Coordinates of C-alpha atoms in Angstrom, one line a residue:
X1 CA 198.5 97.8 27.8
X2 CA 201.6 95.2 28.6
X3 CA 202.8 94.5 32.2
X4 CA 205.9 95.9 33.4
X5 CA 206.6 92.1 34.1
X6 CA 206.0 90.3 30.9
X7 CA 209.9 89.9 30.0
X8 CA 210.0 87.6 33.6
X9 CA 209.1 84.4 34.5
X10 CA 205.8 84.3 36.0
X11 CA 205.4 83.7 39.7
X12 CA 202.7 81.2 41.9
X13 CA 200.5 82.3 44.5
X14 CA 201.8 79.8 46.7
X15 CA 202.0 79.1 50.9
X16 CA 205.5 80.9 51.2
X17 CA 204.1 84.0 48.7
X18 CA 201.0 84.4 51.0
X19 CA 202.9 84.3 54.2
X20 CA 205.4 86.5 53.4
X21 CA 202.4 88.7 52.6
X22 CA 200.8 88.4 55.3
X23 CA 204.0 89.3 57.4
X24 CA 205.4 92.3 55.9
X25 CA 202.0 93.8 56.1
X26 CA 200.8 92.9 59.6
X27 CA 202.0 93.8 63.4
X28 CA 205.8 94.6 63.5
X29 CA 208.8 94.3 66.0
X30 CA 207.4 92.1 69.1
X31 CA 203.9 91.9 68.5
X32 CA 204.6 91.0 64.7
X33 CA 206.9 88.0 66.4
X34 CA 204.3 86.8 69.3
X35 CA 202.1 87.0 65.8
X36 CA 204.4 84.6 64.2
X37 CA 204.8 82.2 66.8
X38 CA 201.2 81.7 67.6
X39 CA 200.4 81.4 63.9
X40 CA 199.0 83.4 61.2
X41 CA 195.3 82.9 60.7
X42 CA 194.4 83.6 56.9
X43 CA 190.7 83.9 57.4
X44 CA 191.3 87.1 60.3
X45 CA 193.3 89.1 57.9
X46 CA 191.2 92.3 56.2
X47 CA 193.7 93.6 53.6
X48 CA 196.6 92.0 51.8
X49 CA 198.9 93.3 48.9
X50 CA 200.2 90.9 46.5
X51 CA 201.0 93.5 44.0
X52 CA 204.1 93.9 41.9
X53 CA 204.7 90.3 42.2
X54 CA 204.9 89.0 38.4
X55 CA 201.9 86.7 39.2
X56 CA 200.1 85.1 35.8
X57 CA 197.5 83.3 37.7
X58 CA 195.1 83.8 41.0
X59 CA 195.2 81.7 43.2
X60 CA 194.9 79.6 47.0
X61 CA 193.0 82.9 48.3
X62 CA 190.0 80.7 49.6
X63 CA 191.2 80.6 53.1
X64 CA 191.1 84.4 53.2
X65 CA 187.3 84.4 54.1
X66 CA 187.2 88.0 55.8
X67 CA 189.5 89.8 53.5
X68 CA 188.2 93.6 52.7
X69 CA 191.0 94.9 50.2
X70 CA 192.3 93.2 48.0
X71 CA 195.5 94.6 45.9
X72 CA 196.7 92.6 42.4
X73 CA 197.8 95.3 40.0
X74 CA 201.1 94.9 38.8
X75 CA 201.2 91.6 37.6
X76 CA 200.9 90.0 33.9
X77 CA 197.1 88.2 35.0
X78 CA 195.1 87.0 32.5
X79 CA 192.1 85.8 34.3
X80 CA 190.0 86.9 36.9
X81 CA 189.1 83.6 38.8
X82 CA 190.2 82.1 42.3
X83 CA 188.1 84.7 44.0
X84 CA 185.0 82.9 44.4
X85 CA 185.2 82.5 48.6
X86 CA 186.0 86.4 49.3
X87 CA 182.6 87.1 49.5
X88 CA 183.6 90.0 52.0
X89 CA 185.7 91.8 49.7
X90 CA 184.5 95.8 49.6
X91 CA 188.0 97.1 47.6
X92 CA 189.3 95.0 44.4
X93 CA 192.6 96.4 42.4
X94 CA 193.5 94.5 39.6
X95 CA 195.0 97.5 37.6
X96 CA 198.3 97.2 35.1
X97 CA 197.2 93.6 34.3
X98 CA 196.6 91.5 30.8
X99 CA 193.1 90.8 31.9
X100 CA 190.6 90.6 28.7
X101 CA 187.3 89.6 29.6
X102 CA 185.3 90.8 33.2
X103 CA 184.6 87.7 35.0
X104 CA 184.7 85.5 38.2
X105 CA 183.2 88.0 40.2
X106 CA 179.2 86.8 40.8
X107 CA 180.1 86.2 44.4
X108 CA 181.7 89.4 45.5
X109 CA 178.3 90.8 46.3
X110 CA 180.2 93.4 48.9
X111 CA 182.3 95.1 46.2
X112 CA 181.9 99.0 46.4
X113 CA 185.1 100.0 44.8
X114 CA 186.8 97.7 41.6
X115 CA 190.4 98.7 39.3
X116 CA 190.5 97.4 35.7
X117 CA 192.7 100.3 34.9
X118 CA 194.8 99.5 32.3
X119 CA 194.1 96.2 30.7
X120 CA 192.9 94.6 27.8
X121 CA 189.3 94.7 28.1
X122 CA 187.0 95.4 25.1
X123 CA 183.6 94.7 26.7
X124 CA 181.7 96.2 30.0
X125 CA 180.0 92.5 30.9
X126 CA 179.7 90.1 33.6
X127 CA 178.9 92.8 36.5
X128 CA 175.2 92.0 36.9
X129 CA 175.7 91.1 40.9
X130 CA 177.7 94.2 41.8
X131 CA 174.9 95.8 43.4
X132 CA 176.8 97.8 45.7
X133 CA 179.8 99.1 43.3
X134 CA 180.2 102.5 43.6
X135 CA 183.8 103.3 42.4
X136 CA 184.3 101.7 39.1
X137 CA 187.8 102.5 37.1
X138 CA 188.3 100.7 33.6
X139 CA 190.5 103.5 31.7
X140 CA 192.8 102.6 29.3
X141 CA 191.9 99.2 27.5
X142 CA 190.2 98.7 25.1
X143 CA 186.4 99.6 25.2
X144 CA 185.3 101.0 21.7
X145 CA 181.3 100.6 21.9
X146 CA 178.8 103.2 23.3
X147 CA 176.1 101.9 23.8
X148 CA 178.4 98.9 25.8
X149 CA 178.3 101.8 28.6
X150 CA 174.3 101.5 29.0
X151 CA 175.2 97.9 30.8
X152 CA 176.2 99.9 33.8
X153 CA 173.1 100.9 34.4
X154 CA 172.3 97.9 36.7
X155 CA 175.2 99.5 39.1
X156 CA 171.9 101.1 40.7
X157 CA 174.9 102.8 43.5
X158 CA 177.5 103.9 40.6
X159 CA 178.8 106.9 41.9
X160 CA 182.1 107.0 40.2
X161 CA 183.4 106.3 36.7
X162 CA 186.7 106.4 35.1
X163 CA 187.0 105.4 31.0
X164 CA 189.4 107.6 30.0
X165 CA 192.2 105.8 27.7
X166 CA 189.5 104.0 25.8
X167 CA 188.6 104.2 22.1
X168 CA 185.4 104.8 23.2
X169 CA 186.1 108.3 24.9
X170 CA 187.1 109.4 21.5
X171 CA 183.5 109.5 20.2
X172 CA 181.9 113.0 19.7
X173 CA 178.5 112.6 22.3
X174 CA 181.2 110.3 24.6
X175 CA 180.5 112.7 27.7
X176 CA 177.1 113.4 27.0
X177 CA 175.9 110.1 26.4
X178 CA 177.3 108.8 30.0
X179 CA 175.7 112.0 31.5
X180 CA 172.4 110.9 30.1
X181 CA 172.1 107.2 30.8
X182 CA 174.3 106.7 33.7
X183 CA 172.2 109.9 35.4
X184 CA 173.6 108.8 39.2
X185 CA 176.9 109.5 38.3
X186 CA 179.0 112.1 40.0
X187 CA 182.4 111.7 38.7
X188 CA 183.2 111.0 35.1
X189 CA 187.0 110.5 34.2
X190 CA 188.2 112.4 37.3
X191 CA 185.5 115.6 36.7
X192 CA 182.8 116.5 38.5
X193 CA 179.6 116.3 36.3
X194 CA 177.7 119.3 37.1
X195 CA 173.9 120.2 36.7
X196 CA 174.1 121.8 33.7
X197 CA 175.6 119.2 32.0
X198 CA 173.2 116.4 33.2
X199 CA 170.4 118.6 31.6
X200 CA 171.9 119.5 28.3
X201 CA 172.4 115.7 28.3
X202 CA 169.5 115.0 29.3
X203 CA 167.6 117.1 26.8
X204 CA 169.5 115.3 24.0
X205 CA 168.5 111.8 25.2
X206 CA 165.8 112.2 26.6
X207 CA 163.4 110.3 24.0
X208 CA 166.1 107.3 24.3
X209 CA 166.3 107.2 28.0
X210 CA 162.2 106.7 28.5
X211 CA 162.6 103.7 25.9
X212 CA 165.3 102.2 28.5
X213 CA 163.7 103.7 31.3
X214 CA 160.3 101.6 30.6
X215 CA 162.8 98.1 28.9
X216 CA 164.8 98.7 32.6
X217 CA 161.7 98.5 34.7
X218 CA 160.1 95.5 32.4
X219 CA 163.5 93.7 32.8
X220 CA 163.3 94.4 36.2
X221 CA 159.9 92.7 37.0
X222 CA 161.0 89.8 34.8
X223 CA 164.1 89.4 37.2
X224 CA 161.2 89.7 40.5
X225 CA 159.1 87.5 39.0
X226 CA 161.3 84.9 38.4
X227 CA 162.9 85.4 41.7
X228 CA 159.7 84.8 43.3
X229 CA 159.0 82.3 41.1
X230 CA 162.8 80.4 42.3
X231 CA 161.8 81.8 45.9
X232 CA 158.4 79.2 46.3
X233 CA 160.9 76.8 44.4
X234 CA 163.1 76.3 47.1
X235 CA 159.7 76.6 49.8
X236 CA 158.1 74.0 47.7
X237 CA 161.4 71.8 48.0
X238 CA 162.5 72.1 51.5
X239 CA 158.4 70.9 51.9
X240 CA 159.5 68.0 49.8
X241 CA 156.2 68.7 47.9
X242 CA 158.0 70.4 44.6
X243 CA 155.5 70.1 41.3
X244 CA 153.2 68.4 43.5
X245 CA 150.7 71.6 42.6
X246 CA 150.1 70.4 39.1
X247 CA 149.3 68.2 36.6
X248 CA 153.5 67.4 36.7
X249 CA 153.7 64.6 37.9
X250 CA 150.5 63.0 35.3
X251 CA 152.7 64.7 32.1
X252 CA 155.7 62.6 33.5
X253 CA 154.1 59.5 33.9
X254 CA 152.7 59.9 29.9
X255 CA 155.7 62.0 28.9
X256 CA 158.2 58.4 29.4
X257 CA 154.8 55.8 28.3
X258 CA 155.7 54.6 24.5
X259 CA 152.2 53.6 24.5
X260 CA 150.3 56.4 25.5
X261 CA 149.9 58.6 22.2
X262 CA 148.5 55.0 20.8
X263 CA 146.4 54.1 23.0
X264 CA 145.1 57.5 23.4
X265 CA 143.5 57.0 19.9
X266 CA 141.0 54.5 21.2
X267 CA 137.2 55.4 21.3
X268 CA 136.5 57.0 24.7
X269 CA 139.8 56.8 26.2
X270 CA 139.8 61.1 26.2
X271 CA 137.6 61.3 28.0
X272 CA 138.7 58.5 30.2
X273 CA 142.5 60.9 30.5
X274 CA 140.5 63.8 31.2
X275 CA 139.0 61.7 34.2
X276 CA 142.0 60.3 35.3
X277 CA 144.0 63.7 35.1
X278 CA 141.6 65.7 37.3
X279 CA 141.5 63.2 40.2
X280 CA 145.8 62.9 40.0
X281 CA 145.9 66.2 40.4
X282 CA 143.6 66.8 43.0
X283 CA 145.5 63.9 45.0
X284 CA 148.8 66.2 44.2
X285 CA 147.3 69.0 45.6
X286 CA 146.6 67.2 48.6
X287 CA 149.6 66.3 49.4
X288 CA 151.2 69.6 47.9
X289 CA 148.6 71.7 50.6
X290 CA 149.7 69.6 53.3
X291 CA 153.5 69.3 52.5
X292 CA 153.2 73.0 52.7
X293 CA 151.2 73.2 56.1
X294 CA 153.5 70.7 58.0
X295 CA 156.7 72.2 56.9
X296 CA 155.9 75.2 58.7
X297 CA 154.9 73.3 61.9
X298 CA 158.2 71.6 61.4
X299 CA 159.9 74.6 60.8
X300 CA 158.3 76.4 64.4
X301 CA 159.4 73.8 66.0
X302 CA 162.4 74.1 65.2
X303 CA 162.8 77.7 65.6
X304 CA 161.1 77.2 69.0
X305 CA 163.7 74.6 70.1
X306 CA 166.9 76.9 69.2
X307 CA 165.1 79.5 71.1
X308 CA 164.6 77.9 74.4
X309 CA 167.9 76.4 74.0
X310 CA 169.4 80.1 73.7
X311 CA 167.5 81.3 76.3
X312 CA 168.5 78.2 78.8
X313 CA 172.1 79.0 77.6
X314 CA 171.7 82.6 78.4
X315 CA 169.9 82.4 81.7
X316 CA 172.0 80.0 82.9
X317 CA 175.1 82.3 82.3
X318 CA 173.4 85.1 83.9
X319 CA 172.8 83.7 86.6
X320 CA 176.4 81.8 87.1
X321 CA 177.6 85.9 86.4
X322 CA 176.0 87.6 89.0
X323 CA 176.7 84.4 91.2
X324 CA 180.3 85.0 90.5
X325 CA 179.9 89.1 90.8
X326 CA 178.6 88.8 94.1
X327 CA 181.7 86.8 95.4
X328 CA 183.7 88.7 93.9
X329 CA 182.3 91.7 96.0
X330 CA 182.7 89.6 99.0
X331 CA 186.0 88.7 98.6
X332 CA 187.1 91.9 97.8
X333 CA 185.6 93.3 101.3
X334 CA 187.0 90.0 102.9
X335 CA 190.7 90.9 101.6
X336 CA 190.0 94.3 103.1
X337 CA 189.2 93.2 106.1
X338 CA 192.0 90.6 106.0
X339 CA 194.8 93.7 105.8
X340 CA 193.8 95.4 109.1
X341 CA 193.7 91.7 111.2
X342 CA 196.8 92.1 113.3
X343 CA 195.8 88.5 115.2
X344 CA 197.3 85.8 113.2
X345 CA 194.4 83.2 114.5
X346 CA 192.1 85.3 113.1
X347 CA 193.4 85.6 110.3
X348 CA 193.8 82.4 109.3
X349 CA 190.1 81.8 110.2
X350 CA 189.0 84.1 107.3
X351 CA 192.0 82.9 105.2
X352 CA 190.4 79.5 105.8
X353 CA 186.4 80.7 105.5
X354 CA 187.7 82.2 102.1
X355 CA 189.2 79.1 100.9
X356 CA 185.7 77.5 101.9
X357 CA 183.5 80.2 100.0
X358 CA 185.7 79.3 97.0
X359 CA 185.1 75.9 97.1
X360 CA 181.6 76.8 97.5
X361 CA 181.4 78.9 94.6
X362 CA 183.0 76.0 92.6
X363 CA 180.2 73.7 93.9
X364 CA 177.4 76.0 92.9
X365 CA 179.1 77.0 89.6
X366 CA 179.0 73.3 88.8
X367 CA 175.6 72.2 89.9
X368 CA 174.6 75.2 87.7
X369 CA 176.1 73.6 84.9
X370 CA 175.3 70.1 85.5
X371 CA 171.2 71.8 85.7
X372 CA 172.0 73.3 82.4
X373 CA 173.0 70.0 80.9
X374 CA 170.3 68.0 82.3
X375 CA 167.6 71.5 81.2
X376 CA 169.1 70.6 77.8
X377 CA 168.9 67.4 77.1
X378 CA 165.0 67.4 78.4
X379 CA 165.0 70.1 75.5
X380 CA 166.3 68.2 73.0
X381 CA 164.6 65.2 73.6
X382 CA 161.7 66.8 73.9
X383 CA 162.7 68.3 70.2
X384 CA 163.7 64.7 68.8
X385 CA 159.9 63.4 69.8
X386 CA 158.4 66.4 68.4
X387 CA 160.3 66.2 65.3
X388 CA 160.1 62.2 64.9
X389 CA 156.1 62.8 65.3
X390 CA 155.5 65.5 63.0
X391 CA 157.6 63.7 60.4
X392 CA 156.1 60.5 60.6
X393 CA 152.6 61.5 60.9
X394 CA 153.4 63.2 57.3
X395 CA 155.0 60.2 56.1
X396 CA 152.0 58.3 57.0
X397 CA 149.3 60.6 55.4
X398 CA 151.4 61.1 51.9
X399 CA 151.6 57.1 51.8
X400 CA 147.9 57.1 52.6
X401 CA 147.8 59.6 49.1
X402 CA 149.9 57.4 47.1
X403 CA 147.9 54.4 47.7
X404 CA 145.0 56.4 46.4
X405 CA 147.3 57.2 43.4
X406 CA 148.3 53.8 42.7
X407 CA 144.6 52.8 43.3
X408 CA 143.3 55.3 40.7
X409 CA 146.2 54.0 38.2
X410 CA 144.9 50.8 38.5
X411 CA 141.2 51.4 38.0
X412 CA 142.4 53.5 34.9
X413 CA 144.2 50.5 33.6
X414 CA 141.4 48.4 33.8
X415 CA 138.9 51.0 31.9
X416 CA 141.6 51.2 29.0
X417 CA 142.3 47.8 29.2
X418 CA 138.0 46.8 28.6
X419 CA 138.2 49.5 26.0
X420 CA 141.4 48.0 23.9
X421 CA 139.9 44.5 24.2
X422 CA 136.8 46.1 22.9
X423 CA 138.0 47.8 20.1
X424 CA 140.3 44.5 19.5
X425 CA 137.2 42.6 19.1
X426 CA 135.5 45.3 16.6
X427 CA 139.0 45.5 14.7
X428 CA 138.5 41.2 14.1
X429 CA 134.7 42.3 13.3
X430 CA 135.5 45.1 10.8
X431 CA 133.2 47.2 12.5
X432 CA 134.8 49.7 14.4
X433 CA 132.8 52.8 13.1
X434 CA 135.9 55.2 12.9
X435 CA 139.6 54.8 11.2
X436 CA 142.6 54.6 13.4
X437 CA 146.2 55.3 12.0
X438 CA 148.2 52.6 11.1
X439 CA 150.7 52.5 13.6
X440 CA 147.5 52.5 16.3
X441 CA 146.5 49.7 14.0
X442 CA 149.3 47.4 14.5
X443 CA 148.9 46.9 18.3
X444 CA 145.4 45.1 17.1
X445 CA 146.9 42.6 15.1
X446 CA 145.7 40.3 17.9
X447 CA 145.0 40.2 22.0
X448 CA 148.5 40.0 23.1
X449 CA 149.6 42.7 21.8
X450 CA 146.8 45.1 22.7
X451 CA 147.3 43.7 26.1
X452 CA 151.2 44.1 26.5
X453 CA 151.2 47.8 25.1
X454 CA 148.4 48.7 28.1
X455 CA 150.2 46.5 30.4
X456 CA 153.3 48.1 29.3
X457 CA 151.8 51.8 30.1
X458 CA 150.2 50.7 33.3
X459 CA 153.8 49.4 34.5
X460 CA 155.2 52.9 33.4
X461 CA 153.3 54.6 35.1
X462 CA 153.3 53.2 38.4
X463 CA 156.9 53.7 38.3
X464 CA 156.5 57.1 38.1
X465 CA 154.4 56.9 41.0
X466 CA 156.7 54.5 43.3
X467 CA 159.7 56.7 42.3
X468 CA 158.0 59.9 43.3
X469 CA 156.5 58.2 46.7
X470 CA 160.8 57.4 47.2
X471 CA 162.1 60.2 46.4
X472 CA 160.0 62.1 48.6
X473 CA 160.2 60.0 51.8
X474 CA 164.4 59.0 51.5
X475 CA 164.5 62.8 51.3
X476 CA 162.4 64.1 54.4
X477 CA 164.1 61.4 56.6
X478 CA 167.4 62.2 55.6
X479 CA 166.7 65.8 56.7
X480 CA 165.3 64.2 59.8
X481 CA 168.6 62.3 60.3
X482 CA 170.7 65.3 59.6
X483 CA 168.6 67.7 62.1
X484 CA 169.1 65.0 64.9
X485 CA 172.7 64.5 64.8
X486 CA 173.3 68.5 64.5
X487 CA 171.3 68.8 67.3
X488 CA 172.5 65.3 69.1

């Protein structure tokens, strides 16, 4: 499994590595010199070879946003990382390595075709976002486990498998087994895997496979579910109304209250929660309804403003075309004309009318574009009011909710409160009718502490509430703020 390197000192992916790279493999002779002079642009290269370069560890690649192919074999790397920002990358070779784990690749959603060949890998892992692989080679490392191979199944476009070289190939049902659960796959270790071989394979599985079969499609609508589940998530936050559509918000007020499981022992404060719970969450709701309704008014509007700001764009480029076709045409007949004038007056009449049409043309060409500019700033003001309306009139009507909120806290507060002081006053009697545990006990030892440990719980909870009511409206108007100045 060693490099052909691992006697040499190592080598850095640095600036003069890359553009040395970069060179050798683009345009040659003149158009590889104009190339040079003007600058090589990392993100416009597609393919680049940095192979049989003794190179330990990957590295400055981010700039090479549109690379396609990719080739590292030959080196002595260890790691698979620094390939986070080729998310266009179709073809990865990182063969004749000392790579040991599969790794660093969640982003290279593109890959159809990836080289482990001869490595050090022991385990098939890490691949779950290579939806598109087709072309897999991992021969010769050092993969030992069978039932390791199932993992591929969630290469749903797998056409093409290479293992040989491993321990694992070695095992008696090796071929079979692959036939069976990887049933896609066309090419197994360089052989075509014909028909009668997926049956007999089949037929030896086949009680296995419907167990996977059934734990696939179960694992399946786990991962839908909680994609749609992440999906409303990010709906519910762009909204700014996220756990607004539950009791969320009441568990975190009570969840950080020191006093609440106390207090929550007094006669008739139950039910008194109960109360309090259903009208927080209907107030939630509220707000959680409407969050959801104005975000999509916001978000037509600003769908609607990109449009007509397109359009304007467009039409006004049409029409500055055809304006510029048509003189075209005429000048061409013009210069025509121009070559069969023998009478020099008359020539330098059209010469002269010419120079006028083009002056002309500049004129209109720029009051086209100064209409444009104007066309577009009535758009975007027009935008900014919208926007600024929509976003204040759902400022104003949350606030209007969270007064409510802060209202009901308070009325809840004063309910407990009458009901410690009450209980207070049997605790001095000795009549309260029921027992209490002893910690509960201790906050009646007299009025001031009965009333700090409510007081206490009333202040927490309002926090809650404030911090909520902030959170939500520093985060819609910096949105607000952003949108204008990208649209400013």
């Amino acid at each position: 499994m060693s490099s052909l390197y691992e006697t040499t000192e190592p080598s850095v992916v640095n600036e003069e590595m890359l553009q040395k790279a970069v060179e050798e493999q683009g345009p040659q002779n003149k158009a590889g010199l104009i190339a040079k002079e003007e600058g090589i642009q990392y993100d416009e290269v597609i393919q680049l070879r940095l192979d049989y370069r003794n190179i330990l560890k990957i590295e400055h690649l981010w700039e090479f946003s549109s690379l396609r192919k990719l080739q590292l074999d030959n080196n002595i790397i260890e790691k698979i990382q620094g390939l986070e920002k080729l998310t266009n990358l179709e073809w990865l070779d990182l063969s004749f390595n000392n790579i040991q784990v599969i790794e660093g690749l969640d982003t290279l959603v593109k890959l159809q075709d990836l080289s482990l060949y001869n490595n050090r890998i022991s385990v098939i892992e890490n691949m779950d976002a290579l939806k598109n692989l087709q072309i897999l080679s991992i021969g010769n490392n050092l993969i030992s486990q069978l039932d390791n191979i199932t993992y591929l199944r969630k290469c749903k476009n797998l056409r093409t498998l290479n293992l040989a070289g491993n321990p694992v190939c070695k095992e008696e049902n090796y071929k079979m087994f692959v036939a069976a659960y990887l049933s896609d796959l066309v090419y197994l270790d360089f052989r075509l895997l014909d028909e009668q071989t997926r049956e007999k394979a089949f037929t030896q599985y086949q009680y296995a496979i419907e167990e996977i079969t059934l734990s696939d499609v179960q694992e399946q609508r786990t991962a839908e579910a909680q994609n749609r589940t992440e999906q409303e998530l990010r709906l519910h936050e762009e909204a700014f109304v996220e756990h607004l559509n539950g009791p969320d918000l009441f568990d975190s007020m009570y969840a950080d209250d020191p006093e609440a499981a106390k207090l929550a022992c007094l006669p008739g404060v139950s039910t008194l929660l109960e109360s309090y719970k259903t009208q927080l969450v209907a107030f939630c709701m509220q707000m959680f309804e409407v969050g959801l309704t104005h975000h999509t008014r916001r978000q037509n509007e600003v769908e609607s403003f990109f449009t007509c700001f397109h359009e304007a764009v467009a039409d006004n480029q049409q029409r500055a075309a055809q304006i510029t076709a048509d003189f075209e045409k005429s000048r061409r007949q013009a210069m025509a004309g121009m070559q069969k004038v023998a009478d020099t007056r008359l020539l330098e009449a059209q010469i002269t009318n010419c120079s006028e049409e083009i002056t002309q043309l500049s004129q209109t060409l720029m009051t086209l574009e100064l209409q444009l500019v104007d066309q577009l700033e009535d758009i975007t003001k027009d935008f900014e009011r919208n926007i600024s309306d929509m976003v204040g009139s759902f400022i104003e009507y949350v606030q209007g909710i969270f007064v409510q909120c802060r209202d009901l806290e308070n009325y809840h507060h004063e309910k407990l409160l009458e009901i410690a002081e009450a209980t207070l006053e049997k605790v001095a009697k000795n009549v309260l009718g029921e027992d209490l545990p002893d910690d509960v006990r201790l906050l009646f030892v007299d009025k001031d502490t009965v009333v700090n440990a409510v007081s206490t719980s009333h202040d927490t909870h309002l926090l809650k509430i404030d911090n909520r009511e902030d959170e939500l409206m520093t985060r819609v108007n910096r949105w607000m703020n952003s949108l204008m100045k990208s649209v400013g």
